Amino acid sequence: MAAVEFVNATRTYEGTKQPAVDDLNLHINDGEFLVLVGPSGCGKSTSLRMLAGLEPVDGGSIRIGERDVTSIAPKDRDVAMVFQNYALYPHMTVAENMAFALKIQKVSKSEINKRVQDAAKLLDLEPYLDRRPKALSGGQRQRVAMGRAIVREPQVFLMDEPLSNLDAKLRVQTRTQIAELQRRLGVTTVYVTHDQVEAMTMGDRVALLLDGVLQQVDTPRALYESPSNAFVAGFIGSPAMSLVSSSIADGNAVVAGFPIPIERSAINNLNNAKSVMVGMRPEDLTVNAEGIPMEIDLVEELGADAYLYGKTPSEVGAPVSLIVRVPGDTKLTRGSRVKVKPTRTYLFEDSPTGKRLT
Amino acid sequence: MRQRKAPWLGAAAALFTAALVSASCGGGTDTAEEAETTTTETAATPVTITVATVNNGQMKDMEQLTAEYEAQNPGVDVVFQIMEEGDLRSSVTADIASGAGQYDVVTIGSYEVPQWAANGWLTDLTPYVGTPEYDVDDIIKPVRDALSYEGQLYAVPFYGESSILMYNKEIIEAAGLTVPNKPTWQEVAEIAKKVKSDKVNGICMRGKPGWGESFAVLTTMVQTFGGNWYDMDWKAGVNSPEFTQAITFYKDLLETAGPKDPLSYSFNECLNGMKNGDFAMWYDATSLAGLLESDDSPVKGKMGYVYAPVVKTKNSGWLWAWSLAIPKTTKNVDAAADFITWATSKEYHQLVGETLDWNRVPPGSRTSTFENPNYKEAAAAYAPITLEVMSSVNPNQPGVNPQPWVGIQYVSIPEFQDVGNQVAQLVADAVAGRITVKEALDKGQEIAQKAGDAQK
Amino acid sequence: MPAFSARLWFSRDLREVRLFLQKAKSTTKKTADKAKLKGLLYPAVIFVIILTQLPFLLTIVFSSINWNLLKPADRQFVGLENYATVFSSGDLIPALIATITMTTMAVVSSLLLGLLFALLLDRKFKGRALARTLIITPFLVMPAAAALSWKFSMFDTNIGAVNYFAGLLGLPEPAWITDYPMVSIVIVLAWQFTPFMMLILLAGLQSQDQEVLEAAAVDGSSTWKTFQLITMPHLRVYFEIAILLGTIILLQVFDPIAILTKGTGGTKTLSYLLYERAFIGLNVGEAAAYGVIVVVITIVLATLALRTLFSVFTRGVRA
Ligand SMILES: Nc1ncnc2c1ncn2[C@@H]1O[C@H](COP(=O)(O)OP(=O)(O)OP(=O)(O)O)[C@@H](O)[C@H]1O
Ligand SMILES: [Mg+2]
């Protein structure tokens, strides 16, 4: 087990101008479960593959524990990887798949047997040990891929969207299993997903990437509570935070005619900008006599809660979308007009990745 | 294999079929698929004559000049099917033997003529060649003899050849040697060994196994050494002392002064070697002299030509004639006969000389051609010796002892192609040193005797 | 249905064909129609059987007749006499040995070379497409042309490239056709069939899941180990296809023998022997008997060879 460190790590694919991973600096603690999250194409897999040694590092370096592994072959890095499509060895049985790495390491037969048995028990794979991957269901294959990683007792686990091929229910179930397993084994883990719910529920810390650039890395709670920019704020949280580009008038940010006071500290950071990005989480908006006018497009009933999806009416300027959480017994329906008042706002510089002002 | 139900079997089968098709298109000498069909004139005509012929220069000239014939004979359409020698032999044989009647005129060798005539497959041409214009007596007599069966003529020669010794005068003279006009094999061997150096080999001879390849040369050698394939009682003589002596002599000569890779040498390879100046001497067909003397040949005018080497006989040249014959199965006998008498006439030789080149006149069939001043001039280097040799060989008894067939470098029995080939392969193994000459000839004797027994 | 299918035969309209297929698909779900459709298959199957097996049946008939093309008068039924001649001639066993030797040597060498080139072409490099085209060309050359060009421009002792380079390197310059007939033919065959083997193996290599190879690398496997333990088992079925097809095609090799050696020096294979009996011996009956024997031997040999080969292979993989 070991800590992992990306130091100014950069990767630019041949034939592309923009780096897929750009100057990544990231320290992952020994035994930590770190989730790499971000929209499709943001460079998650590339980062992970750089760590595994499957992708060359064009700039910077990568360390695992005490070792600089930047130019070390994958086979010598002592990491185990779970691939998105599992990449099981098709002509080997489940047991052989799991034993493969150990055989290469020339671990004794009895030791191999023991570890494979243990892993099989842990993952409920005992009945399938003699089957070929072809004869397994998706979830079973996923567990074999996990088993192949855990029998190795490597320094680092790498997992690239291992749950994306599973159905929703199985995904939720397996999610907790993996998190549990990782805590039990205590192996440093880098886990890639594009699903922010997965990221929030599994990771000790979450690193958020956009266009190859690390946006923020922190615990799930901290990411939620204090996003460092508008992109992070919009990405983390479900339903997403409503982000509204607003003009500034008299120290207020004006959203559809409704003034929202800007804190003094934020004003200083504004540098005389004419507009600001106002972020409001659904739970921070309440239906109120005074507030931002909103026309409801959709009411999403979830039982205890309901979410109102709507936009500001066009009479008060270009319509902006809003999501509001209300109690589940709401009488509001599609087409009704309400006013909503933010109880808490986040202010950012006015751009998609605008810096946090407060 | 079948019960292994593999998903790729379907694909395998498809590929397999494709491979088979491509393999057969690749074509060995066993298919007639490569035959080139040319319709000289496609106008609707009452008579079409289909001619099967062999793929070489003189035959192609004939195809070209046939336009003249068609112009003179409106209503006759001559269609050529030109094939490689092996294809021609098998497809013509199959056509006639099965009575398919596809061909009106066939090109066959002197080897086939007496046999096919005996089988009753060929039209007796005697009635068609009696005209004074055709002048059948002008055809060189040994050739006429080789194409006759029981006194009747069954084919007319398109061109004929014998064998001679050709040598590179420069090389021989540089070594301070001379080649006698009627050399013996011992003299030839002496000269070959003397001129042999790192750069030049003494003599080129066909080594590629085959009854018409190595054994065209070897049969003439065997006969002049006093041996033969069979005696008058069809008793095989393949392991006789004379036969053995001839083969041993051939093997030794190849080893000491022949080409380095003898089994790959046929006349083509020898021709290239002679042109390159790689060889001092070459024993092969008279018709090849024309190629050594052609305008693009580097050794043009540098060659000397003498009689085929002998030992116990006076002459040992072979005799071959590519001839035109009319299968019994044709429905157009008269038209076909008219065509072949045209194609082998004096008039045709004149036509070739005047429209193409005197050098391209089919050689070795008519005495009068050798007397034509134009031809004499064009073929000065080899015309006299060709005529002399061709007129002096004796297909009725080429060897020391009488033989029960007509023909020199072959035995006119159906089994001979097969016997000749098998013995040639055995001798090739002996030349390569894989077996001894005695082993080869003892085995060859068995094979030959079986065929001999079938003649009694 | 019949009316529709009749129209289908004459129709060139693809859309109609597609519609028909869709309709057929939906109707086959009903079992009654399924049976009817199966019934429709039999005439086709019988036709195919006749078409494919008729030549072979005729060969069997011919093999019981004494029939020399040049002796039309002697044609008669002789039962198994032709077979007796074949077995007593002493040509069969040497031909069998020659066939096995030549086929095995050619298959093995072209397979190994094919694997080498396939591995090479499986890598990405500049000019790969060109290299692939160049490597494939020998397979597109007609067998006779290939043999001829090898004879004249490669093996020739005076002007051939092989001995030229051998001379430059100070190696011996053998008389190829005279002294090494079998090797010469195998070289030509290997040259021709390497691309064939390569294409099949390359298809195998390229159908391999890249992620599986990466998984092996991450699992600590070296390139060689990965090749041995992952790629080779994956290629097994491709090797099977390559060996099977290669063997079947190479068993019928004819042209290089006819052109290079004429069957001397232990190169008289069954197919060349068969050719000689048929086209030189002109003995239809005997040749047919050889044909039947060759087919039987080919089936037996191919089956045996494949069985043993693959069991060795499978065991090798498991171990
Ligand atoms: N082999 C390659 N060649 C060129 N560009 C590539 C290559 N692989 C990935 N890229 C590019 O690099 C960027 C990052 O790719 P990467 O696979 O790391 O994304 P990702 O975050 O894993 O996305 P996803 O969630 O869709 O898997 C993308 O813009 C992608 O198009
Ligand atoms: Mg990815």
PDB file of N, CA, C and O in Angstrom, chain B residues 3-4 8 15-16 19-20 27-29 119 121 260-265 269 278 414-415 418 421-422 425 429 432 434, chain C residues 69-71 151-152 158 173 175-178 181 237 240 245 248-249 252 254-255 262 264-265 268 275-277 280 282 307:
ATOM      1  N   GLN B   3     -18.118 -33.294 -37.123  1.00  0.00           N
ATOM      2  CA  GLN B   3     -18.888 -33.133 -35.893  1.00  0.00           C
ATOM      3  C   GLN B   3     -18.395 -31.972 -35.045  1.00  0.00           C
ATOM      4  O   GLN B   3     -19.078 -31.516 -34.161  1.00  0.00           O
ATOM      5  N   ARG B   4     -17.187 -31.507 -35.315  1.00  0.00           N
ATOM      6  CA  ARG B   4     -16.717 -30.294 -34.630  1.00  0.00           C
ATOM      7  C   ARG B   4     -17.465 -29.134 -35.224  1.00  0.00           C
ATOM      8  O   ARG B   4     -17.112 -28.634 -36.270  1.00  0.00           O
ATOM      9  N   TRP B   8     -16.647 -21.266 -37.853  1.00  0.00           N
ATOM     10  CA  TRP B   8     -15.936 -20.779 -39.041  1.00  0.00           C
ATOM     11  C   TRP B   8     -16.023 -21.741 -40.199  1.00  0.00           C
ATOM     12  O   TRP B   8     -15.487 -21.515 -41.259  1.00  0.00           O
ATOM     13  N   LEU B  15     -13.873 -20.186 -48.514  1.00  0.00           N
ATOM     14  CA  LEU B  15     -12.472 -19.919 -48.870  1.00  0.00           C
ATOM     15  C   LEU B  15     -11.890 -21.081 -49.655  1.00  0.00           C
ATOM     16  O   LEU B  15     -11.188 -20.911 -50.630  1.00  0.00           O
ATOM     17  N   PHE B  16     -12.222 -22.271 -49.195  1.00  0.00           N
ATOM     18  CA  PHE B  16     -11.740 -23.497 -49.795  1.00  0.00           C
ATOM     19  C   PHE B  16     -12.123 -23.530 -51.268  1.00  0.00           C
ATOM     20  O   PHE B  16     -11.293 -23.744 -52.138  1.00  0.00           O
ATOM     21  N   ALA B  19     -10.185 -21.100 -53.189  1.00  0.00           N
ATOM     22  CA  ALA B  19      -8.813 -21.546 -53.376  1.00  0.00           C
ATOM     23  C   ALA B  19      -8.736 -22.563 -54.504  1.00  0.00           C
ATOM     24  O   ALA B  19      -7.854 -22.521 -55.344  1.00  0.00           O
ATOM     25  N   LEU B  20      -9.707 -23.464 -54.524  1.00  0.00           N
ATOM     26  CA  LEU B  20      -9.712 -24.476 -55.565  1.00  0.00           C
ATOM     27  C   LEU B  20      -9.792 -23.822 -56.930  1.00  0.00           C
ATOM     28  O   LEU B  20      -9.083 -24.171 -57.847  1.00  0.00           O
ATOM     29  N   GLY B  27      -3.457 -23.057 -63.243  1.00  0.00           N
ATOM     30  CA  GLY B  27      -3.238 -23.844 -64.428  1.00  0.00           C
ATOM     31  C   GLY B  27      -1.896 -24.514 -64.528  1.00  0.00           C
ATOM     32  O   GLY B  27      -0.864 -23.889 -64.704  1.00  0.00           O
ATOM     33  N   GLY B  28      -1.873 -25.789 -64.391  1.00  0.00           N
ATOM     34  CA  GLY B  28      -0.669 -26.512 -64.725  1.00  0.00           C
ATOM     35  C   GLY B  28      -0.785 -26.794 -66.188  1.00  0.00           C
ATOM     36  O   GLY B  28      -1.558 -26.175 -66.892  1.00  0.00           O
ATOM     37  N   THR B  29      -0.031 -27.771 -66.610  1.00  0.00           N
ATOM     38  CA  THR B  29      -0.126 -28.086 -68.014  1.00  0.00           C
ATOM     39  C   THR B  29      -1.314 -28.999 -68.246  1.00  0.00           C
ATOM     40  O   THR B  29      -1.482 -29.526 -69.322  1.00  0.00           O
ATOM     41  N   ASN B 119      -4.676 -45.958 -84.939  1.00  0.00           N
ATOM     42  CA  ASN B 119      -5.950 -45.996 -84.225  1.00  0.00           C
ATOM     43  C   ASN B 119      -7.131 -45.631 -85.129  1.00  0.00           C
ATOM     44  O   ASN B 119      -8.267 -45.696 -84.698  1.00  0.00           O
ATOM     45  N   TRP B 121      -7.682 -42.583 -86.225  1.00  0.00           N
ATOM     46  CA  TRP B 121      -8.196 -41.287 -85.785  1.00  0.00           C
ATOM     47  C   TRP B 121      -7.989 -40.197 -86.836  1.00  0.00           C
ATOM     48  O   TRP B 121      -8.564 -39.124 -86.741  1.00  0.00           O
ATOM     49  N   LYS B 260      25.775 -25.911 -63.991  1.00  0.00           N
ATOM     50  CA  LYS B 260      25.912 -26.203 -62.572  1.00  0.00           C
ATOM     51  C   LYS B 260      24.665 -26.872 -61.990  1.00  0.00           C
ATOM     52  O   LYS B 260      24.767 -27.742 -61.138  1.00  0.00           O
ATOM     53  N   ASP B 261      23.498 -26.442 -62.461  1.00  0.00           N
ATOM     54  CA  ASP B 261      22.244 -26.979 -61.923  1.00  0.00           C
ATOM     55  C   ASP B 261      21.529 -27.727 -63.046  1.00  0.00           C
ATOM     56  O   ASP B 261      20.497 -27.292 -63.537  1.00  0.00           O
ATOM     57  N   PRO B 262      22.116 -28.881 -63.492  1.00  0.00           N
ATOM     58  CA  PRO B 262      21.691 -29.466 -64.771  1.00  0.00           C
ATOM     59  C   PRO B 262      20.210 -29.793 -64.841  1.00  0.00           C
ATOM     60  O   PRO B 262      19.599 -29.641 -65.889  1.00  0.00           O
ATOM     61  N   LEU B 263      19.599 -30.230 -63.717  1.00  0.00           N
ATOM     62  CA  LEU B 263      18.212 -30.675 -63.807  1.00  0.00           C
ATOM     63  C   LEU B 263      17.251 -29.530 -64.093  1.00  0.00           C
ATOM     64  O   LEU B 263      16.095 -29.733 -64.392  1.00  0.00           O
ATOM     65  N   SER B 264      17.714 -28.291 -63.958  1.00  0.00           N
ATOM     66  CA  SER B 264      16.813 -27.187 -64.244  1.00  0.00           C
ATOM     67  C   SER B 264      16.966 -26.716 -65.685  1.00  0.00           C
ATOM     68  O   SER B 264      16.318 -25.773 -66.098  1.00  0.00           O
ATOM     69  N   TYR B 265      17.830 -27.393 -66.463  1.00  0.00           N
ATOM     70  CA  TYR B 265      18.108 -26.907 -67.813  1.00  0.00           C
ATOM     71  C   TYR B 265      17.285 -27.592 -68.885  1.00  0.00           C
ATOM     72  O   TYR B 265      17.324 -28.800 -69.049  1.00  0.00           O
ATOM     73  N   GLU B 269      16.815 -22.492 -71.130  1.00  0.00           N
ATOM     74  CA  GLU B 269      17.924 -22.116 -70.264  1.00  0.00           C
ATOM     75  C   GLU B 269      19.237 -22.181 -71.041  1.00  0.00           C
ATOM     76  O   GLU B 269      20.113 -21.325 -70.879  1.00  0.00           O
ATOM     77  N   ASP B 278      27.919 -18.242 -71.737  1.00  0.00           N
ATOM     78  CA  ASP B 278      28.250 -19.091 -70.589  1.00  0.00           C
ATOM     79  C   ASP B 278      28.711 -20.483 -71.012  1.00  0.00           C
ATOM     80  O   ASP B 278      29.268 -21.212 -70.213  1.00  0.00           O
ATOM     81  N   PRO B 414       1.938 -45.727 -77.527  1.00  0.00           N
ATOM     82  CA  PRO B 414       1.257 -44.829 -76.599  1.00  0.00           C
ATOM     83  C   PRO B 414       1.920 -44.779 -75.227  1.00  0.00           C
ATOM     84  O   PRO B 414       1.878 -43.764 -74.541  1.00  0.00           O
ATOM     85  N   GLU B 415       2.509 -45.892 -74.829  1.00  0.00           N
ATOM     86  CA  GLU B 415       3.081 -45.947 -73.483  1.00  0.00           C
ATOM     87  C   GLU B 415       4.360 -45.138 -73.369  1.00  0.00           C
ATOM     88  O   GLU B 415       4.861 -44.927 -72.266  1.00  0.00           O
ATOM     89  N   ASP B 418       4.878 -42.054 -71.053  1.00  0.00           N
ATOM     90  CA  ASP B 418       4.928 -42.429 -69.656  1.00  0.00           C
ATOM     91  C   ASP B 418       6.251 -43.106 -69.319  1.00  0.00           C
ATOM     92  O   ASP B 418       6.942 -42.714 -68.377  1.00  0.00           O
ATOM     93  N   ASN B 421       9.108 -40.632 -69.564  1.00  0.00           N
ATOM     94  CA  ASN B 421       9.133 -39.712 -68.430  1.00  0.00           C
ATOM     95  C   ASN B 421       9.671 -40.365 -67.170  1.00  0.00           C
ATOM     96  O   ASN B 421      10.479 -39.794 -66.455  1.00  0.00           O
ATOM     97  N   GLN B 422       9.181 -41.577 -66.910  1.00  0.00           N
ATOM     98  CA  GLN B 422       9.609 -42.224 -65.666  1.00  0.00           C
ATOM     99  C   GLN B 422      11.103 -42.526 -65.696  1.00  0.00           C
ATOM    100  O   GLN B 422      11.803 -42.330 -64.704  1.00  0.00           O
ATOM    101  N   GLN B 425      13.035 -39.408 -65.168  1.00  0.00           N
ATOM    102  CA  GLN B 425      13.098 -38.995 -63.765  1.00  0.00           C
ATOM    103  C   GLN B 425      14.129 -39.826 -62.997  1.00  0.00           C
ATOM    104  O   GLN B 425      14.860 -39.302 -62.156  1.00  0.00           O
ATOM    105  N   ASP B 429      17.512 -38.496 -61.130  1.00  0.00           N
ATOM    106  CA  ASP B 429      17.949 -38.818 -59.768  1.00  0.00           C
ATOM    107  C   ASP B 429      19.381 -39.345 -59.788  1.00  0.00           C
ATOM    108  O   ASP B 429      20.153 -39.089 -58.866  1.00  0.00           O
ATOM    109  N   ALA B 432      21.726 -36.438 -60.258  1.00  0.00           N
ATOM    110  CA  ALA B 432      21.871 -35.679 -59.013  1.00  0.00           C
ATOM    111  C   ALA B 432      22.616 -36.481 -57.952  1.00  0.00           C
ATOM    112  O   ALA B 432      22.896 -35.966 -56.873  1.00  0.00           O
ATOM    113  N   ARG B 434      21.508 -39.140 -56.358  1.00  0.00           N
ATOM    114  CA  ARG B 434      20.672 -39.730 -55.316  1.00  0.00           C
ATOM    115  C   ARG B 434      20.611 -41.250 -55.452  1.00  0.00           C
ATOM    116  O   ARG B 434      20.408 -41.955 -54.463  1.00  0.00           O
TER     117      ARG B 434
ATOM    118  N   LEU C  69      -6.678 -43.835 -72.987  1.00  0.00           N
ATOM    119  CA  LEU C  69      -7.199 -42.953 -74.032  1.00  0.00           C
ATOM    120  C   LEU C  69      -6.670 -43.321 -75.415  1.00  0.00           C
ATOM    121  O   LEU C  69      -7.339 -43.145 -76.416  1.00  0.00           O
ATOM    122  N   LEU C  70      -5.421 -43.819 -75.441  1.00  0.00           N
ATOM    123  CA  LEU C  70      -4.823 -44.088 -76.737  1.00  0.00           C
ATOM    124  C   LEU C  70      -5.171 -45.475 -77.263  1.00  0.00           C
ATOM    125  O   LEU C  70      -4.773 -45.845 -78.351  1.00  0.00           O
ATOM    126  N   LYS C  71      -5.871 -46.248 -76.423  1.00  0.00           N
ATOM    127  CA  LYS C  71      -6.263 -47.583 -76.894  1.00  0.00           C
ATOM    128  C   LYS C  71      -7.758 -47.737 -76.725  1.00  0.00           C
ATOM    129  O   LYS C  71      -8.221 -48.478 -75.858  1.00  0.00           O
ATOM    130  N   LYS C 151      12.170 -19.958 -60.468  1.00  0.00           N
ATOM    131  CA  LYS C 151      13.133 -20.759 -61.214  1.00  0.00           C
ATOM    132  C   LYS C 151      14.137 -19.859 -61.939  1.00  0.00           C
ATOM    133  O   LYS C 151      15.341 -20.065 -61.848  1.00  0.00           O
ATOM    134  N   PHE C 152      13.612 -18.852 -62.613  1.00  0.00           N
ATOM    135  CA  PHE C 152      14.507 -18.069 -63.469  1.00  0.00           C
ATOM    136  C   PHE C 152      15.238 -16.951 -62.733  1.00  0.00           C
ATOM    137  O   PHE C 152      16.395 -16.690 -62.999  1.00  0.00           O
ATOM    138  N   ASN C 158      23.253 -19.073 -62.500  1.00  0.00           N
ATOM    139  CA  ASN C 158      24.034 -18.001 -63.128  1.00  0.00           C
ATOM    140  C   ASN C 158      23.531 -16.618 -62.746  1.00  0.00           C
ATOM    141  O   ASN C 158      24.302 -15.752 -62.361  1.00  0.00           O
ATOM    142  N   GLU C 173      26.993 -21.804 -52.764  1.00  0.00           N
ATOM    143  CA  GLU C 173      25.998 -21.523 -53.794  1.00  0.00           C
ATOM    144  C   GLU C 173      25.516 -22.837 -54.385  1.00  0.00           C
ATOM    145  O   GLU C 173      26.074 -23.331 -55.349  1.00  0.00           O
ATOM    146  N   ALA C 175      23.381 -25.954 -56.203  1.00  0.00           N
ATOM    147  CA  ALA C 175      22.587 -26.167 -57.413  1.00  0.00           C
ATOM    148  C   ALA C 175      21.201 -26.555 -56.935  1.00  0.00           C
ATOM    149  O   ALA C 175      20.916 -27.713 -56.656  1.00  0.00           O
ATOM    150  N   TRP C 176      20.334 -25.556 -56.785  1.00  0.00           N
ATOM    151  CA  TRP C 176      19.083 -25.741 -56.060  1.00  0.00           C
ATOM    152  C   TRP C 176      18.228 -26.883 -56.581  1.00  0.00           C
ATOM    153  O   TRP C 176      17.858 -27.789 -55.847  1.00  0.00           O
ATOM    154  N   ILE C 177      17.915 -26.837 -57.892  1.00  0.00           N
ATOM    155  CA  ILE C 177      16.953 -27.798 -58.435  1.00  0.00           C
ATOM    156  C   ILE C 177      17.545 -29.202 -58.440  1.00  0.00           C
ATOM    157  O   ILE C 177      16.882 -30.181 -58.133  1.00  0.00           O
ATOM    158  N   THR C 178      18.823 -29.302 -58.752  1.00  0.00           N
ATOM    159  CA  THR C 178      19.442 -30.609 -58.849  1.00  0.00           C
ATOM    160  C   THR C 178      19.670 -31.215 -57.470  1.00  0.00           C
ATOM    161  O   THR C 178      19.345 -32.367 -57.231  1.00  0.00           O
ATOM    162  N   PRO C 181      15.878 -30.406 -54.433  1.00  0.00           N
ATOM    163  CA  PRO C 181      14.567 -30.213 -55.089  1.00  0.00           C
ATOM    164  C   PRO C 181      13.440 -29.942 -54.081  1.00  0.00           C
ATOM    165  O   PRO C 181      12.642 -29.026 -54.281  1.00  0.00           O
ATOM    166  N   VAL C 237      -7.848 -20.764 -32.640  1.00  0.00           N
ATOM    167  CA  VAL C 237      -8.844 -21.078 -33.661  1.00  0.00           C
ATOM    168  C   VAL C 237      -8.389 -20.559 -35.025  1.00  0.00           C
ATOM    169  O   VAL C 237      -8.633 -21.170 -36.057  1.00  0.00           O
ATOM    170  N   GLU C 240      -5.989 -22.986 -36.324  1.00  0.00           N
ATOM    171  CA  GLU C 240      -6.729 -24.140 -36.851  1.00  0.00           C
ATOM    172  C   GLU C 240      -7.198 -23.877 -38.265  1.00  0.00           C
ATOM    173  O   GLU C 240      -6.997 -24.695 -39.161  1.00  0.00           O
ATOM    174  N   LEU C 245      -7.006 -24.948 -43.841  1.00  0.00           N
ATOM    175  CA  LEU C 245      -7.113 -24.470 -45.226  1.00  0.00           C
ATOM    176  C   LEU C 245      -5.782 -24.611 -45.939  1.00  0.00           C
ATOM    177  O   LEU C 245      -5.730 -25.048 -47.091  1.00  0.00           O
ATOM    178  N   ILE C 248      -5.198 -28.227 -46.873  1.00  0.00           N
ATOM    179  CA  ILE C 248      -6.054 -28.675 -47.984  1.00  0.00           C
ATOM    180  C   ILE C 248      -5.555 -28.109 -49.309  1.00  0.00           C
ATOM    181  O   ILE C 248      -5.470 -28.816 -50.309  1.00  0.00           O
ATOM    182  N   ILE C 249      -5.173 -26.841 -49.301  1.00  0.00           N
ATOM    183  CA  ILE C 249      -4.706 -26.253 -50.560  1.00  0.00           C
ATOM    184  C   ILE C 249      -3.350 -26.829 -50.942  1.00  0.00           C
ATOM    185  O   ILE C 249      -3.105 -27.180 -52.087  1.00  0.00           O
ATOM    186  N   GLN C 252      -2.775 -30.135 -52.775  1.00  0.00           N
ATOM    187  CA  GLN C 252      -3.007 -30.227 -54.213  1.00  0.00           C
ATOM    188  C   GLN C 252      -1.964 -29.491 -55.029  1.00  0.00           C
ATOM    189  O   GLN C 252      -2.158 -29.284 -56.218  1.00  0.00           O
ATOM    190  N   PHE C 254       0.669 -28.385 -57.450  1.00  0.00           N
ATOM    191  CA  PHE C 254       1.058 -29.030 -58.697  1.00  0.00           C
ATOM    192  C   PHE C 254       2.114 -28.227 -59.461  1.00  0.00           C
ATOM    193  O   PHE C 254       3.178 -28.739 -59.801  1.00  0.00           O
ATOM    194  N   ASP C 255       1.822 -26.961 -59.672  1.00  0.00           N
ATOM    195  CA  ASP C 255       2.650 -26.165 -60.587  1.00  0.00           C
ATOM    196  C   ASP C 255       4.137 -26.119 -60.254  1.00  0.00           C
ATOM    197  O   ASP C 255       4.960 -26.315 -61.143  1.00  0.00           O
ATOM    198  N   LYS C 262       9.784 -31.668 -61.812  1.00  0.00           N
ATOM    199  CA  LYS C 262       9.140 -32.763 -62.549  1.00  0.00           C
ATOM    200  C   LYS C 262       9.050 -34.023 -61.682  1.00  0.00           C
ATOM    201  O   LYS C 262       9.129 -35.132 -62.195  1.00  0.00           O
ATOM    202  N   THR C 264      11.188 -35.211 -59.523  1.00  0.00           N
ATOM    203  CA  THR C 264      12.413 -35.931 -59.159  1.00  0.00           C
ATOM    204  C   THR C 264      12.822 -35.583 -57.734  1.00  0.00           C
ATOM    205  O   THR C 264      12.363 -34.613 -57.153  1.00  0.00           O
ATOM    206  N   GLY C 265      13.721 -36.409 -57.226  1.00  0.00           N
ATOM    207  CA  GLY C 265      14.297 -36.128 -55.912  1.00  0.00           C
ATOM    208  C   GLY C 265      13.276 -36.158 -54.795  1.00  0.00           C
ATOM    209  O   GLY C 265      13.328 -35.355 -53.879  1.00  0.00           O
ATOM    210  N   LYS C 268       7.700 -36.217 -55.906  1.00  0.00           N
ATOM    211  CA  LYS C 268       6.523 -36.669 -56.655  1.00  0.00           C
ATOM    212  C   LYS C 268       5.370 -36.907 -55.687  1.00  0.00           C
ATOM    213  O   LYS C 268       5.215 -37.980 -55.116  1.00  0.00           O
ATOM    214  N   TYR C 275      -1.478 -36.607 -61.790  1.00  0.00           N
ATOM    215  CA  TYR C 275      -1.392 -35.909 -63.073  1.00  0.00           C
ATOM    216  C   TYR C 275      -0.646 -36.768 -64.097  1.00  0.00           C
ATOM    217  O   TYR C 275      -1.082 -36.911 -65.238  1.00  0.00           O
ATOM    218  N   GLU C 276       0.469 -37.356 -63.659  1.00  0.00           N
ATOM    219  CA  GLU C 276       1.256 -38.164 -64.593  1.00  0.00           C
ATOM    220  C   GLU C 276       0.466 -39.357 -65.111  1.00  0.00           C
ATOM    221  O   GLU C 276       0.484 -39.654 -66.300  1.00  0.00           O
ATOM    222  N   ARG C 277      -0.225 -40.024 -64.181  1.00  0.00           N
ATOM    223  CA  ARG C 277      -1.009 -41.193 -64.601  1.00  0.00           C
ATOM    224  C   ARG C 277      -2.080 -40.773 -65.608  1.00  0.00           C
ATOM    225  O   ARG C 277      -2.333 -41.433 -66.589  1.00  0.00           O
ATOM    226  N   ILE C 280       0.005 -38.134 -68.712  1.00  0.00           N
ATOM    227  CA  ILE C 280       1.147 -38.684 -69.427  1.00  0.00           C
ATOM    228  C   ILE C 280       0.847 -40.143 -69.750  1.00  0.00           C
ATOM    229  O   ILE C 280       0.991 -40.590 -70.878  1.00  0.00           O
ATOM    230  N   LEU C 282      -2.070 -41.346 -69.744  1.00  0.00           N
ATOM    231  CA  LEU C 282      -3.354 -41.314 -70.447  1.00  0.00           C
ATOM    232  C   LEU C 282      -4.232 -42.497 -70.067  1.00  0.00           C
ATOM    233  O   LEU C 282      -5.054 -42.955 -70.830  1.00  0.00           O
ATOM    234  N   ARG C 307      -6.471 -33.566 -35.813  1.00  0.00           N
ATOM    235  CA  ARG C 307      -6.768 -34.068 -34.474  1.00  0.00           C
ATOM    236  C   ARG C 307      -5.550 -33.960 -33.565  1.00  0.00           C
ATOM    237  O   ARG C 307      -5.583 -33.346 -32.515  1.00  0.00           O
TER     238      ARG C 307
END
